C-alpha cells in the first residue's frame, strides 16, 4: 500500500523558464455585460474592477464587499477551528506542568513559518519548548519513527506537528508506545484513517463544519497560537505583549500562505493582506535581515510577488538543501535574555543583548543557500531539458518522465514545474542514486489544469515503493528497475485523462484592452483586487495590433529573461518576460503586428510610478 509523501508546487516554481510561446490555447473569459453593469450601479466600483470581479464569480454588492474587504474581524474565532479546543487544553496543561514540548515542523516555507509561529507563541507563554525539522535529503517529509524515538530519549513528552502528521498513522502509534503525547496540526488530504493523536487540528476534519478548508499549515498554526493566547487571558482581548506577538505572526502566516500556493480567498486574503503590512511595518528580526539581504527593505511596497519570488525561495532553499532548521532559527531568534524584539523603527543594530549579529549571519547564509540552490537547479534543468528534447514527442506523448543520476533531490520539483509549464504536459523528474543501491526519488507537476497527477500515480501503484501528493503536485519513490515500465504506465494513465476529460492547456485571459487604456489610474484600480495569487490571480489582459519598438533584448544571468519596448500607436510600454530569453531572436524577426497576453503592473522606483507589462505569451497577428 502506498504511503504519503509530500510534494507541492511551491513559490519558487512560479516563474517558468524557456517558455514555448503559443503552447497554450488562448481563451478570453466571457462576460455578461448586464451583470457587470448592475454590479457597477449597485457598488459604485470602477468598470474594470466590476468586470474582473464578475470573471471571478462575484456578481453582487455583498459579494464584492466580502471579496474586497480584508478586515481582521473577518477572521473566524480561532476556537471554531476543528480540534483547536482540545489542543489548547492539552498544551496549556503541559505548560503548567513544565512538560518538555517539541514543535515538529516541515522543511518548506509553510512548515518553517508555521513552526516559528508556535515556537514564538509557546516561548511567550513560558513553555519548555524546542523545535525539530526533518532533513529533507535524509529523513524525508513528515513525522518519522527514528526522529520520534530520539526526541523521546531526550525527554520530550509532547510533540506538536506543523504542516504534517495527518497521514502518520504508524508514527502516532509509536508515540503512544513511548508515552509521548502527540498533537497534529495539518491541512493536507486526510486518508481513510486518522492518526491516534491526543488532538488533531485540521480545517477539514471529518465531522466538522468549518466553512473554509483552505488554510495552509502556517494559517492553522496561527489560529492555534491565537486560541492559546485568548484562553491564557481568559477572554478574547489579549495582553499588549500577546497582541504584538500575534501581529508579527501574521507576517509569518502570510509567507506560508503565499508559498504553499493555497487559494487567496476568504481568511487567506485577510492573513496575507495584513501580513504584508506587518512585513513592511514590523517584521521579526530575522526576516528583516533576510529582506535586507534580498534588497526588499528598499521597496516602498511589499506584494505577494515579493514573497513568492524573493522571500519564500530563500526559505525553501534552506529546506531543499537540508538546513531548514536554520530557517526556523532565523524566524525565532530573540534576545539572549528572552526579551521581545523591539519594533523595527526603533531597532539599533546592536543593543540590549539582542542577537542582531546572529540574525544577520543567518540571513546572509540563507541568502547564499538560495544562490547555491539556483545553480543546482539550473544544472538539473539543463540536463533534463536536453533529455526532454531528445526523447519527448510533443505530438504523441501525454507526459514526460525524465531521470538522471545525481540530480539533486531538493530541486527536482522546481525543475518539473518549469518543464511542465514549458511543454504544457505533466512532468515527473527522477533522481537516481549514483551507486545504484538506493531507490530513485521523484517529483511531479501536472502543468495543466484538469490533470490529476495523484490519480495517475495511483493507477501505477504496483510500480512504486510509495507516493503521495495531490492533483497538481506529487512525490514518489521507485526502484530503478521499474522506471521504464512505470514510464509507459504513467503516460497511458495521463493519456486516458486527456481522452476522457475536457482537458486543454489553456491560457485564461480576463479582458481585452488597448495599451492606451492602461493608465496608471486604471492599473491602480485593478490593484484593488490584491492580494493576488492562487485562486485570485493577477489579471491577465490581451492587446492586439502591437509592435516591437526597436529590438527585444535578453537580460539577467545567461540571458534568461527578455525585455522589449512595445507600442500600439501611442507611447511605448516596457515589457518583461521572465525565463523567456529564448523568445528574443524570434520576436525580433517579426515584421508586423503581434498579439500579446500580459499582466499589467506598476513599477515603483525611486518615488516614480509607471505601468509595465509582464509578458506571458505572444503570437504573430493574422492579417
XYZ file of C-alpha atoms in Angstrom:
623
model
C 0.000 0.000 0.000
C 1.385 3.425 -0.883
C 2.223 5.764 1.944
C 2.050 9.514 1.854
C 4.971 11.686 0.829
C 4.875 15.407 0.292
C 5.396 17.494 -2.791
C 3.808 20.663 -3.996
C 4.427 23.422 -6.466
C 5.851 25.897 -4.038
C 6.522 29.557 -4.588
C 9.846 29.071 -6.299
C 8.143 27.128 -9.105
C 6.094 30.091 -10.223
C 8.337 31.639 -12.883
C 8.664 29.260 -15.855
C 11.835 29.034 -17.875
C 12.295 28.974 -21.656
C 8.582 29.071 -22.362
C 7.382 27.859 -25.722
C 5.137 30.677 -26.846
C 1.830 29.576 -28.288
C 1.872 26.242 -26.455
C -1.457 27.038 -24.817
C -4.815 27.927 -26.286
C -5.918 31.463 -25.531
C -9.364 31.852 -24.046
C -10.897 35.193 -23.137
C -13.275 34.842 -20.209
C -16.798 35.701 -21.415
C -18.565 38.480 -19.532
C -22.241 39.052 -19.024
C -22.422 42.797 -19.718
C -25.750 43.346 -17.903
C -24.389 41.629 -14.766
C -21.281 43.810 -14.853
C -23.400 46.935 -15.301
C -25.685 46.013 -12.389
C -22.645 45.495 -10.157
C -21.245 48.894 -11.185
C -24.537 50.622 -10.415
C -25.024 48.835 -7.084
C -21.496 49.178 -5.762
C -20.066 52.239 -7.468
C -16.959 50.259 -8.370
C -14.815 51.215 -11.373
C -15.899 49.288 -14.517
C -12.614 47.349 -14.811
C -12.882 46.182 -11.181
C -16.516 45.133 -11.633
C -15.635 43.211 -14.792
C -12.777 41.391 -13.067
C -14.953 40.544 -10.063
C -17.606 39.044 -12.325
C -14.920 36.954 -14.038
C -14.089 35.626 -10.548
C -17.683 34.657 -9.832
C -18.636 37.742 -7.794
C -21.945 39.120 -9.067
C -23.488 41.381 -6.400
C -22.653 44.165 -3.981
C -22.450 41.942 -0.895
C -20.130 39.522 -2.659
C -17.928 42.387 -3.850
C -17.694 43.825 -0.333
C -16.833 40.421 1.124
C -14.136 39.945 -1.521
C -12.552 43.381 -1.348
C -12.688 43.990 2.417
C -9.887 42.262 4.291
C -10.590 43.334 7.875
C -9.027 41.326 10.679
C -12.536 40.962 12.085
C -13.302 38.782 9.068
C -11.117 36.062 10.579
C -13.249 33.443 12.293
C -12.983 32.743 16.008
C -9.871 30.549 16.381
C -11.712 28.236 18.780
C -14.062 27.311 15.942
C -11.249 25.635 14.011
C -11.737 21.855 14.349
C -9.617 20.356 17.110
C -8.299 23.638 18.496
C -10.135 23.494 21.828
C -8.756 20.075 22.674
C -5.248 21.033 21.556
C -5.298 24.229 23.635
C -6.359 22.309 26.753
C -3.558 19.775 26.316
C -0.865 22.388 25.530
C -1.730 24.669 28.460
C -1.691 21.671 30.783
C 1.795 20.820 29.513
C 2.945 24.398 30.113
C 1.569 24.355 33.665
C 3.495 21.162 34.457
C 6.697 22.260 32.645
C 6.361 19.320 30.280
C 9.087 19.438 27.579
C 7.388 20.286 24.268
C 8.852 19.992 20.781
C 7.350 21.639 17.713
C 7.890 19.257 14.789
C 7.827 21.336 11.611
C 8.224 20.714 7.919
C 11.139 21.721 5.707
C 9.342 24.047 3.306
C 8.418 27.709 3.796
C 4.923 26.865 5.019
C 6.156 24.359 7.577
C 9.006 26.594 8.738
C 6.821 29.672 9.207
C 4.122 27.643 10.956
C 6.665 26.089 13.302
C 8.150 29.511 14.017
C 4.711 30.896 14.924
C 4.143 28.174 17.527
C 7.682 28.302 18.915
C 7.456 32.080 19.386
C 3.979 31.798 20.916
C 4.903 28.999 23.297
C 8.010 30.876 24.421
C 5.814 33.871 25.166
C 3.633 31.598 27.317
C 6.789 30.429 29.155
C 6.644 26.878 27.822
C 9.611 24.495 27.865
C 9.733 24.346 24.056
C 12.205 23.379 21.358
C 11.778 22.520 17.692
C 12.701 19.803 15.247
C 12.512 19.807 11.474
C 13.440 16.741 9.387
C 16.313 16.827 6.940
C 14.704 16.669 3.514
C 17.573 14.703 1.997
C 17.995 12.175 4.812
C 14.651 11.830 6.615
C 12.071 12.863 4.038
C 8.726 14.504 4.675
C 6.749 14.417 7.868
C 6.924 12.551 11.140
C 9.343 9.642 11.154
C 9.878 6.872 13.669
C 13.599 7.391 14.258
C 13.188 11.104 14.982
C 10.329 10.414 17.410
C 12.413 7.851 19.274
C 15.337 10.280 19.553
C 13.085 13.059 20.820
C 11.556 10.728 23.400
C 15.026 9.674 24.538
C 15.840 13.360 25.082
C 12.873 13.687 27.423
C 10.347 15.322 25.117
C 6.852 14.414 26.238
C 4.638 16.419 23.856
C 5.128 16.685 20.107
C 3.142 19.264 18.137
C 3.361 18.665 14.405
C 3.065 21.571 11.973
C 2.091 21.152 8.321
C 2.431 17.379 8.572
C 1.235 14.352 10.530
C -2.264 13.717 9.235
C -1.050 10.632 7.345
C 1.456 9.494 10.013
C -0.567 6.578 11.370
C 2.365 4.408 12.431
C 4.278 7.306 13.972
C 1.266 8.235 16.093
C 1.123 4.648 17.335
C 4.827 4.785 18.188
C 4.249 7.957 20.213
C 1.640 6.088 22.264
C 4.084 3.251 22.863
C 6.745 5.687 24.066
C 4.384 7.629 26.322
C 4.748 10.768 24.198
C 1.649 12.888 23.600
C 1.028 13.963 20.017
C -0.938 16.923 18.697
C -1.257 17.011 14.913
C -1.779 20.334 13.145
C -2.047 19.924 9.392
C -4.036 20.878 6.303
C -3.195 18.107 3.841
C -5.506 15.485 2.405
C -6.987 13.195 5.041
C -6.823 9.483 4.285
C -9.085 6.619 5.278
C -7.631 6.514 8.781
C -6.792 9.273 11.260
C -3.658 9.116 13.431
C -4.224 8.144 17.071
C -3.227 11.558 18.417
C -4.230 13.421 21.576
C -5.668 16.164 19.363
C -5.915 16.839 15.635
C -6.235 20.417 14.372
C -7.318 20.438 10.737
C -9.751 22.711 8.844
C -11.348 19.735 7.071
C -11.509 17.284 9.968
C -14.253 14.681 9.327
C -17.495 15.561 11.051
C -16.666 19.255 11.371
C -18.470 22.137 9.692
C -15.691 24.715 9.468
C -16.624 26.801 6.400
C -13.124 27.373 4.963
C -10.912 24.364 4.409
C -8.047 26.033 2.519
C -5.844 27.292 5.349
C -2.187 26.350 4.944
C -0.022 24.882 7.700
C 1.067 28.310 8.921
C -2.540 29.521 8.869
C -3.569 26.600 11.094
C -0.614 27.295 13.418
C -1.595 30.970 13.641
C -5.156 30.069 14.630
C -3.855 27.702 17.318
C -1.449 30.322 18.700
C -4.247 32.896 18.754
C -6.527 30.488 20.644
C -3.759 29.757 23.162
C -3.325 33.476 23.872
C -7.064 34.061 24.288
C -7.510 31.078 26.582
C -4.499 32.050 28.674
C -6.027 35.522 29.119
C -9.491 34.120 29.785
C -11.024 36.480 27.244
C -10.880 37.412 23.564
C -8.875 40.550 24.286
C -5.246 39.577 24.858
C -2.402 41.391 26.592
C -0.400 44.024 24.669
C 2.577 41.638 24.584
C 0.442 38.866 23.103
C -1.139 41.259 20.612
C 2.327 42.330 19.458
C 3.298 38.676 19.003
C 0.128 37.856 17.045
C 0.550 40.839 14.740
C 4.115 39.772 13.943
C 2.887 36.207 13.492
C 0.636 37.481 10.703
C 3.736 38.190 8.631
C 4.863 34.570 9.030
C 1.388 33.280 8.210
C 1.352 35.417 5.069
C 4.633 33.921 3.861
C 3.395 30.366 4.469
C 0.082 31.084 2.746
C 1.638 32.501 -0.417
C 4.464 29.962 -0.504
C 2.118 26.999 -0.205
C 0.024 28.191 -3.170
C -3.302 27.845 -1.357
C -6.222 29.926 -2.693
C -6.022 33.589 -1.701
C -9.674 33.717 -0.817
C -11.691 34.133 2.383
C -9.473 34.005 5.503
C -6.305 33.622 3.453
C -6.875 37.044 1.877
C -7.096 38.568 5.346
C -3.960 36.815 6.600
C -1.934 37.852 3.568
C -3.228 41.437 3.390
C -2.359 42.193 6.994
C 0.747 40.017 6.957
C 2.186 42.058 4.086
C 1.590 45.260 6.038
C 3.341 43.794 9.074
C 6.278 42.620 6.937
C 6.797 46.214 5.912
C 5.986 47.826 9.272
C 7.333 45.436 11.910
C 8.862 42.166 10.665
C 10.552 39.728 13.047
C 14.257 40.484 13.341
C 15.444 37.555 11.216
C 13.023 38.310 8.398
C 14.043 41.974 8.458
C 17.649 40.872 7.955
C 16.692 38.456 5.169
C 14.752 41.194 3.385
C 17.785 43.445 3.731
C 19.952 40.800 2.056
C 17.418 40.471 -0.750
C 17.091 44.272 -1.007
C 13.390 44.167 -0.244
C 13.959 46.689 2.530
C 14.239 49.317 -0.221
C 10.835 48.551 -1.706
C 8.106 51.044 -0.950
C 5.507 48.300 -1.055
C 5.577 44.563 -0.499
C 3.305 42.317 -2.556
C 2.583 38.629 -2.846
C 5.214 38.590 -5.613
C 7.743 39.845 -3.048
C 7.023 36.706 -1.048
C 6.663 34.295 -3.960
C 9.804 35.292 -5.846
C 12.113 36.597 -3.129
C 11.355 35.582 0.474
C 9.850 32.107 0.030
C 12.518 30.829 -2.385
C 15.206 31.712 0.146
C 13.441 29.886 2.955
C 12.699 26.959 0.652
C 16.357 26.861 -0.372
C 17.317 26.082 3.225
C 14.829 23.208 3.237
C 15.835 21.930 -0.195
C 19.471 21.777 0.860
C 18.754 20.050 4.164
C 19.117 23.051 6.503
C 15.543 24.021 7.281
C 16.372 24.265 10.987
C 18.296 27.450 10.181
C 15.165 28.932 8.620
C 13.218 28.330 11.824
C 16.066 29.748 13.912
C 16.048 32.848 11.709
C 12.359 33.433 12.407
C 12.516 32.666 16.127
C 15.709 34.497 17.056
C 15.333 36.647 20.160
C 17.320 38.478 22.784
C 19.741 36.417 24.783
C 17.724 37.255 27.879
C 14.454 36.344 26.184
C 13.293 39.934 25.687
C 10.878 40.792 22.932
C 12.421 42.176 19.741
C 11.595 45.914 19.582
C 9.632 47.445 16.710
C 11.640 47.756 13.518
C 11.813 51.560 13.527
C 13.486 51.575 16.969
C 15.898 48.684 16.466
C 19.569 49.561 16.770
C 21.978 47.230 15.026
C 23.496 46.100 18.344
C 21.750 46.736 21.623
C 20.197 45.163 24.678
C 21.648 41.686 24.174
C 19.502 41.120 21.092
C 21.178 38.758 18.628
C 21.474 41.114 15.667
C 24.806 39.637 14.643
C 23.402 36.112 14.651
C 20.301 37.219 12.726
C 22.455 38.947 10.125
C 24.746 35.925 9.766
C 21.818 33.545 9.369
C 20.163 35.784 6.802
C 23.375 36.090 4.776
C 23.899 32.327 4.889
C 20.334 31.514 3.801
C 20.596 34.157 1.083
C 23.722 32.352 -0.113
C 21.961 28.973 0.030
C 19.433 30.341 -2.437
C 22.238 31.113 -4.887
C 23.534 27.555 -4.447
C 20.032 26.189 -4.993
C 19.735 28.263 -8.140
C 22.983 26.812 -9.551
C 21.911 23.253 -8.743
C 18.509 23.885 -10.268
C 19.972 25.293 -13.474
C 22.295 22.297 -13.797
C 19.435 19.812 -13.451
C 17.219 21.910 -15.697
C 19.783 21.937 -18.498
C 20.253 18.162 -18.294
C 16.533 17.403 -18.014
C 15.703 19.834 -20.818
C 18.256 18.166 -23.097
C 16.775 14.755 -22.296
C 13.273 16.049 -22.974
C 14.225 17.483 -26.369
C 15.850 14.184 -27.326
C 13.182 11.766 -26.101
C 9.870 13.623 -25.947
C 7.407 13.684 -28.823
C 5.009 16.541 -28.009
C 2.508 15.386 -30.615
C 2.092 11.880 -29.229
C 3.456 11.696 -25.662
C 0.935 12.607 -22.985
C 3.582 13.231 -20.301
C 7.309 13.301 -19.636
C 9.194 11.045 -17.214
C 12.846 12.111 -17.049
C 15.610 10.548 -14.955
C 19.227 11.380 -14.215
C 21.977 10.156 -11.915
C 22.788 12.542 -9.108
C 20.138 15.121 -9.932
C 19.717 16.940 -6.625
C 16.534 15.763 -4.931
C 15.983 19.190 -3.422
C 15.440 20.915 -6.781
C 13.775 18.303 -8.997
C 10.294 19.529 -8.054
C 11.080 23.049 -9.222
C 12.529 21.720 -12.481
C 9.462 19.541 -13.018
C 7.296 22.637 -12.608
C 9.321 24.638 -15.108
C 9.229 21.898 -17.746
C 5.528 21.258 -17.151
C 4.892 24.945 -17.848
C 7.087 24.868 -20.930
C 5.520 21.801 -22.533
C 2.008 22.154 -21.088
C 2.192 18.467 -20.148
C 2.652 16.626 -16.828
C 6.317 16.080 -15.946
C 7.985 13.737 -13.463
C 11.683 14.152 -12.665
C 13.510 11.229 -11.048
C 16.833 11.434 -9.219
C 18.821 8.193 -9.494
C 21.264 7.107 -6.820
C 24.847 7.225 -8.133
C 25.654 3.862 -6.510
C 22.515 2.207 -7.853
C 21.756 0.810 -4.401
C 19.085 3.240 -3.186
C 15.667 3.775 -4.698
C 15.112 6.695 -7.035
C 13.133 9.633 -5.698
C 10.891 11.717 -7.896
C 8.756 14.807 -8.012
C 5.992 15.643 -10.455
C 3.920 18.600 -11.588
C 0.687 18.444 -13.568
C 1.323 21.506 -15.715
C -2.259 21.605 -17.000
C -5.477 22.345 -15.090
C -7.698 19.283 -15.071
C -4.901 16.716 -14.960
C -4.910 14.664 -11.737
C -1.333 13.653 -11.058
C -2.177 11.767 -7.875
C -4.842 9.679 -9.632
C -2.409 8.773 -12.413
C 0.176 7.631 -9.856
C -2.499 5.576 -8.104
C -3.017 3.651 -11.351
C 0.724 2.854 -11.314
C 0.808 1.950 -7.622
C 2.249 -1.518 -8.201
C 5.339 0.029 -9.812
C 6.064 2.357 -6.881
C 7.579 1.991 -3.426
C 5.427 4.878 -2.214
C 3.844 8.049 -3.485
C 1.716 10.946 -2.309
C 0.583 14.456 -3.079
C -2.439 15.898 -4.829
C -3.759 16.741 -8.287
C -1.210 19.373 -9.216
C 1.927 18.076 -7.497
C 3.181 14.762 -6.178
C 6.230 12.916 -4.951
C 7.248 9.285 -5.349
C 9.903 6.688 -4.641
C 10.598 3.932 -7.165
C 13.100 1.133 -7.719
C 15.329 1.895 -10.682
C 14.408 -1.391 -12.341
C 10.767 -0.283 -12.519
C 11.300 3.088 -14.196
C 10.816 2.047 -17.833
C 7.639 0.124 -17.083
C 6.389 2.992 -14.922
C 7.060 5.496 -17.708
C 4.773 3.576 -20.054
C 2.050 3.032 -17.467
C 2.097 6.632 -16.296
C 1.909 8.085 -19.807
C -1.005 5.788 -20.598
C -2.813 6.861 -17.407
C -2.359 10.529 -18.308
C -3.419 9.858 -21.903
C -6.695 8.390 -20.633
C -7.303 11.591 -18.669
C -6.725 13.664 -21.810
C -9.153 11.423 -23.725
C -11.843 11.051 -21.058
C -11.840 14.580 -19.710
C -12.194 18.059 -21.085
C -8.550 18.986 -20.563
C -6.847 21.704 -22.571
C -3.613 23.589 -21.989
C -5.473 26.852 -21.613
C -4.236 30.372 -21.073
C -7.160 32.181 -19.496
C -7.467 35.885 -20.272
C -9.594 38.237 -18.192
C -10.205 41.012 -20.698
C -9.047 42.750 -23.867
C -7.596 46.236 -23.571
C -5.812 48.818 -25.632
C -2.400 49.758 -24.277
C -3.547 53.366 -24.182
C -6.291 52.321 -21.769
C -3.756 51.058 -19.230
C -3.258 54.332 -17.422
C -1.661 54.454 -14.004
C -5.087 55.141 -12.524
C -6.640 52.120 -14.243
C -3.921 49.744 -13.064
C -4.238 51.109 -9.529
C -7.934 50.282 -9.724
C -7.005 46.727 -10.759
C -4.766 46.549 -7.671
C -7.925 46.842 -5.556
C -8.313 43.075 -6.072
C -4.980 42.341 -4.367
C -3.573 40.267 -2.765
C -3.068 38.224 -5.914
C -2.154 34.571 -6.040
C -3.696 31.123 -6.317
C -7.472 31.381 -6.671
C -7.211 35.114 -7.328
C -4.511 35.521 -9.983
C -3.257 38.896 -11.090
C -5.492 39.861 -14.038
C -4.331 38.786 -17.480
C -5.046 41.060 -20.449
C -4.761 40.774 -24.234
C -3.875 43.519 -26.705
C -3.776 43.256 -30.490
C -2.007 45.265 -33.170
C 1.106 45.671 -31.034
C 4.551 46.371 -32.475
C 8.042 45.894 -31.123
C 9.666 49.289 -30.751
C 13.298 48.688 -31.744
C 14.755 45.333 -30.721
C 13.880 42.946 -27.935
C 16.831 42.102 -25.696
C 17.781 39.443 -23.189
C 18.678 40.290 -19.603
C 19.690 38.537 -16.420
C 22.335 35.882 -15.896
C 22.825 33.850 -19.053
C 20.233 35.931 -20.884
C 17.409 34.031 -19.192
C 14.875 36.857 -19.301
C 13.566 39.166 -22.009
C 12.803 42.862 -22.179
C 11.182 44.770 -25.015
C 9.581 48.103 -25.764
C 6.087 47.665 -27.215
C 3.685 50.165 -28.679
C 0.223 50.251 -30.169
C 0.251 53.577 -31.933
C 0.869 55.570 -28.772
C 3.599 55.778 -26.162
C 5.802 52.701 -25.742
C 5.480 50.372 -22.769
C 8.334 48.400 -21.266
C 7.585 44.673 -21.239
C 9.492 41.951 -19.425
C 9.170 38.179 -19.759
C 10.784 36.111 -17.028
C 12.537 32.970 -18.172
C 11.734 33.693 -21.817
C 15.084 34.806 -23.212
C 14.659 32.189 -25.945
C 11.883 34.341 -27.454
C 14.268 37.161 -28.293
C 15.502 36.223 -31.780
C 12.106 35.048 -32.970
C 10.409 38.200 -31.704
C 12.965 40.391 -33.472
C 12.330 38.586 -36.751
C 8.658 39.567 -36.785
C 7.886 42.286 -39.331
C 4.363 43.307 -38.485
C 1.834 43.385 -35.665
C 1.653 40.840 -32.865
C -0.927 39.914 -30.246
C 0.290 39.856 -26.668
C -1.017 38.362 -23.429
C 0.328 40.043 -20.301
C -0.217 41.205 -16.748
C -0.231 44.993 -16.217
C 1.919 46.014 -13.251
C 3.001 49.203 -11.542
C 6.765 49.611 -11.447
C 7.766 51.750 -8.461
C 11.326 53.054 -8.441
C 12.839 55.986 -6.539
C 9.494 57.620 -5.995
C 8.326 57.247 -9.599
C 5.479 55.031 -10.773
C 4.769 53.790 -14.270
C 2.846 50.962 -15.904
C 4.864 47.956 -17.043
C 3.773 44.773 -18.826
C 4.738 41.283 -17.691
C 4.597 39.400 -20.977
C 3.119 35.907 -20.724
C 2.659 34.872 -24.347
C 2.563 36.310 -27.869
C 1.865 35.341 -31.434
C 2.042 36.915 -34.861
C -1.242 38.616 -35.677
C -3.105 37.245 -38.660
C -3.777 39.895 -41.283
